[in-house]
Amino acid sequence: MSPRSITKPAAGTAAALLLVTGSGLLAGCGTQARSDAGGTSVVGAQAAVRPGRLQQAVQTTEKDWKPVADALGRTGTLMKGTVYHVALPRKDLKVTTEGVTVKPGLSLGGYANFAKYHDGAMLMGDLVVTEDELPKVTDALQAAGIEQTALHKHLLQQSPAIWWTHVHAMGDPVKLAQGLKSALDATAIPPASPPPATQPPIALDTAGIDKALGRKGTADGGIYKFTVARKQAVNDGTHVLPAALGLTTGINFQPLGGNKAAINGDFVMTAPEVQKVIQALRKGNIDIVELHNHSLTDQPRLFYMHFWATADGVTLAKALRPALDATAPAPAS
């Protein structure tokens, strides 16, 4: 699913920040309020921050993150030189909603993202857990000093019952990875597997979908995906949050045959945009699933809205476009 997030950096700075958006989570800095396990309290950390001084994420290499990969037992991908992304899809689950068997890439794609700052590493992620796993995952996260900043669902009805919990912490990256590993061990999330040599075909009018949304999507494991950043930069009062941390609108299409698709994902919005997005989605007969925050201290204050519908793929894309345009999206590249 999640990841979701601004001070006022100079115009040149904002442009250089890879256009941040939505899944944002928070931060520590200065004199940090750490738990015994090494994590950092968001509110406690920010209370010690001197205002007006935002930290940029540090440029890193794949080698810098090897200790994190070793601690997690999973290899990630370095994005834009700043964010180490570890995919955590629930390929072990067979989830159905409204008669549709959901592919992992449509709704079940959890992740953990790490970024380094001068005052420590930031962890932001979204874990997909079953209802039975949730209490054990919560206890493991809390014991490791990793905060939960949101708990919600991406689907209106589902079997089995699945939850999505957003996580955040600041601290030593290896200790954060070890703490996250203890939470993953409380789940049946499978080991990482290499991507397929070739992508399966997308049985949709992808050219028509691209035209309707005004940007080009990407095939990923049988799902046609769009990831859209906001125009503004986003921060947590202390750190500038790169979009690659998960601060983006996600729109996913799963082919159902005959050019029909199921759509799922979430829009990232500021408060004045929320009602406009709801109205646009409902005008297109797209269901509203959930409205919530992913973060505790994001600037500007951001909200997230999950959605669901099945219909002709191009028709759905045309219905989604007004909602997307209402969220101040970054221009298509």
C-alpha positions in Angstrom: 0.0 0.0 0.0 1.3 3.0 2.1 4.9 4.7 3.5 2.5 9.5 3.0 4.3 14.8 4.6 6.6 21.1 4.9 8.6 23.9 5.9 9.4 26.6 3.6 12.8 25.8 2.0 14.1 28.3 -0.6 12.6 27.8 -4.0 15.8 26.4 -5.4 16.1 24.0 -2.5 12.5 22.8 -3.0 13.1 22.1 -6.7 16.2 20.1 -5.9 14.3 17.9 -3.4 12.8 15.5 -5.9 9.3 16.9 -5.3 8.1 15.4 -2.1 4.7 14.1 -1.3 2.7 12.0 0.8 3.4 9.2 3.2 5.6 11.3 5.4 6.5 10.5 8.9 8.5 12.5 11.3 11.8 12.9 13.0 14.2 13.5 15.7 17.1 15.8 16.0 19.4 17.8 18.3 19.0 16.3 21.8 17.0 13.3 21.0 14.5 11.5 23.3 15.5 7.9 22.7 13.9 4.8 24.0 16.0 2.1 25.6 16.0 0.2 22.3 17.5 3.1 20.4 14.5 4.5 18.6 13.6 8.2 18.9 10.3 9.7 20.0 8.9 12.0 17.3 7.4 14.5 19.7 10.3 14.4 22.2 12.9 14.8 19.5 11.1 17.8 17.9 10.7 19.5 21.2 14.5 19.9 21.2 14.9 21.2 17.7 15.9 24.7 16.9 13.3 26.1 14.4 14.2 27.1 10.9 17.0 24.6 10.3 16.0 21.7 8.0 18.4 18.9 7.3 18.7 17.4 3.9 19.0 13.6 3.4 22.7 12.6 2.9 23.8 11.1 -0.4 24.8 7.4 0.1 25.9 4.3 -1.8 24.7 0.7 -1.9 27.7 -0.2 0.2 26.6 2.2 3.0 23.5 0.1 3.4 25.0 -3.3 3.5 24.9 -3.5 7.3 21.2 -2.7 7.2 20.6 -5.4 4.6 22.5 -7.9 6.7 20.5 -7.0 9.8 17.2 -7.4 7.9 18.3 -10.4 5.9 16.9 -8.6 2.9 18.5 -6.6 0.2 17.0 -3.3 -0.9 17.4 -0.8 -3.7 19.0 2.7 -3.4 16.7 5.3 -4.8 17.9 8.7 -5.9 21.1 8.2 -3.9 19.3 9.0 -0.6 16.6 6.4 0.2 17.3 2.7 0.7 14.0 0.9 -0.2 13.3 -2.6 1.0 10.1 -4.2 -0.5 8.0 -6.3 1.9 5.1 -7.7 -0.3 2.7 -10.3 1.1 3.1 -12.8 -1.6 2.2 -15.5 1.0 -1.4 -14.3 1.3 -4.4 -15.0 -1.0 -6.7 -12.0 -0.3 -10.0 -11.5 -2.0 -12.3 -8.4 -2.0 -15.6 -8.1 -3.8 -14.9 -11.3 -5.7 -11.5 -10.1 -6.9 -8.3 -12.0 -5.9 -5.9 -9.2 -5.1 -2.4 -9.4 -6.5 0.4 -8.3 -4.1 1.3 -5.4 -6.2 -2.2 -4.0 -6.2 -2.7 -3.6 -2.4 -0.3 -5.8 -0.5 3.1 -4.2 -1.1 4.6 -3.3 2.3 8.0 -1.6 2.5 10.7 -0.2 4.7 12.6 2.9 3.7 15.8 4.3 5.3 17.5 7.7 4.8 20.5 9.1 6.5 20.7 12.6 8.0 23.5 14.3 10.0 21.7 13.4 13.3 20.9 9.8 12.5 19.0 7.5 10.2 15.3 7.7 9.5 13.1 4.6 9.1 9.7 5.0 7.4 7.6 2.1 6.3 4.2 0.4 5.9 3.8 -3.2 7.1 1.0 -5.4 5.8 -0.1 -7.7 8.6 -3.0 -10.1 9.3 -5.3 -9.4 12.1 -3.8 -12.3 14.1 -0.2 -10.9 13.5 -1.1 -7.3 14.4 -0.8 -7.5 18.3 2.6 -9.4 18.1 3.9 -6.9 15.5 2.8 -4.0 17.6 4.5 -5.4 20.7 7.7 -6.0 18.8 7.8 -2.5 17.3 7.2 -0.9 20.7 9.9 -3.0 22.3 12.3 -1.9 19.6 11.4 1.8 20.0 9.8 2.0 16.6 6.7 4.1 16.5 3.4 3.3 14.8 2.0 6.4 13.1 -1.0 5.0 11.4 -3.2 1.9 11.4 -5.8 1.4 8.7 -7.1 -0.7 5.8 -6.7 -0.4 2.0 -9.8 -2.4 1.1 -13.5 -2.1 2.0 -14.0 -5.8 2.6 -11.4 -8.5 2.5 -10.7 -12.1 3.4 -8.6 -12.7 5.4 -8.7 -9.5 7.5 -5.6 -7.4 6.7 -4.2 -4.3 8.3 -1.6 -1.8 7.3 0.5 -0.1 9.9 2.9 2.8 9.2 6.1 2.9 11.2 8.8 5.5 12.0 12.0 5.8 14.0 15.2 7.8 14.1 18.5 6.4 15.3 21.3 4.0 14.4 20.4 2.4 11.1 21.5 -1.1 12.1 19.7 -1.0 15.4 16.6 0.2 13.6 16.9 -2.7 11.1 17.3 -5.1 14.0 14.2 -3.8 15.6 12.2 -4.0 12.4 13.5 -7.5 11.9 11.9 -8.5 15.2 8.6 -7.2 14.0 8.9 -9.0 10.6 9.7 -12.2 12.5 6.2 -11.9 14.1 4.7 -12.2 10.6 4.7 -14.7 7.8 6.1 -12.1 5.3 8.1 -14.3 3.0 11.8 -13.9 2.2 12.8 -11.6 -0.5 12.7 -13.1 -4.0 14.4 -11.8 -7.2 12.2 -9.9 -9.7 11.0 -11.9 -12.8 13.4 -11.7 -15.8 10.5 -10.3 -17.8 7.3 -8.5 -16.8 4.1 -10.4 -17.5 1.8 -8.7 -20.1 -0.7 -6.1 -18.9 -4.0 -6.9 -20.5 -5.2 -3.3 -20.5 -5.3 -0.4 -22.9 -2.2 1.1 -21.2 -1.8 3.8 -23.9 -5.4 5.0 -23.2 -4.8 4.9 -19.5 -1.6 6.9 -19.9 -3.4 9.5 -22.0 -6.3 9.8 -19.6 -4.0 10.4 -16.6 -1.6 12.6 -18.5 1.5 10.5 -17.5 3.1 7.2 -18.3 2.6 4.2 -15.9 5.0 1.3 -15.2 4.3 -2.4 -15.4 5.3 -4.2 -12.2 4.4 -7.8 -11.5 1.2 -7.8 -13.6 0.0 -4.4 -12.2 0.1 -1.1 -14.0 1.3 1.6 -11.6 1.5 5.3 -11.3 3.5 7.1 -8.6 3.0 10.8 -8.5 4.8 13.3 -6.2 3.3 16.6 -5.0 4.7 20.0 -6.2 5.8 21.0 -2.7 8.7 19.8 -0.6 7.7 18.1 2.6 9.4 18.2 6.0 8.8 17.1 9.5 9.9 20.3 11.2 13.5 19.0 11.3 14.3 17.0 8.1 13.4 17.5 4.5 11.6 14.2 3.4 12.5 12.9 0.0 9.6 11.7 -2.1 11.3 8.3 -2.3 10.6 7.7 1.4 7.0 6.9 0.2 5.5 10.4 0.0 3.6 9.9 -3.2 0.1 9.3 -4.6 -0.2 5.7 -5.8 -2.6 4.5 -8.4 -2.6 0.8 -9.4 -4.5 -1.1 -12.1 -5.0 -4.9 -11.9 -6.2 -6.4 -15.2 -9.5 -8.4 -14.8 -9.9 -9.4 -18.5 -11.7 -7.6 -21.4 -9.8 -4.4 -20.7 -11.5 -4.2 -17.2 -9.4 -3.4 -14.2 -9.6 -3.2 -10.4 -8.0 0.0 -9.0 -6.6 0.6 -5.6 -4.1 3.0 -4.1 -4.2 6.3 -2.2 -4.2 10.0 -2.8 -2.0 12.3 -0.7 -3.8 15.6 0.1 -3.7 18.8 2.1 -6.8 19.6 4.1 -8.3 22.0 1.5 -8.0 19.2 -1.2 -9.8 16.4 0.7 -13.4 17.2 -0.2 -12.4 18.0 -3.8 -10.9 14.6 -4.2 -13.9 12.8 -2.5 -16.3 14.6 -4.8 -14.2 13.8 -7.9 -13.9 10.1 -7.0 -17.6 9.7 -6.2 -18.6 11.5 -9.5 -16.6 8.7 -11.2 -18.4 5.9 -9.1 -15.1 5.2 -7.3 -15.5 4.0 -3.7 -13.8 5.8 -0.8 -12.1 3.2 1.5 -10.3 5.1 4.1 -9.2 8.7 5.0 -6.4 9.1 7.5 -2.9 10.4 8.3 0.3 8.5 7.9 2.4 10.9 9.9 2.4 12.7 13.3 4.4 15.9 12.5 4.3 16.4 8.7 4.4 19.9 7.2 2.1 20.7 5.5 -0.4 18.4 7.3 -1.2 15.6 4.9 -4.1 13.2 4.6 -4.4 10.0 2.6 -7.4 8.5 0.9 -7.6 4.9 -0.3 -10.0 4.0 -3.1 -11.5 1.0 -4.9 -13.4 0.4 -8.1 -13.7 -2.1 -11.0 -14.7 -1.1 -14.5 -13.1 -0.5 -17.9 -9.5 0.6 -17.3 -9.6 3.8 -19.5 -13.0 4.8 -18.0 -11.5 4.5 -14.5 -8.4 6.5 -15.5 -10.6 9.3 -16.8 -12.5 9.3 -13.5 -9.3 9.4 -11.5 -7.8 12.3 -13.4 -9.9 15.1 -11.8 -9.1 13.7 -8.4 -5.4 13.7 -9.2 -5.5 17.2 -10.6 -7.0 18.4 -7.3 -3.9 17.3 -5.3 -1.3 19.7 -6.8 0.7 16.9 -8.5 4.1 17.4 -9.8 4.2 17.8 -13.6 4.7 14.5 -15.5 8.3 14.0 -16.6 
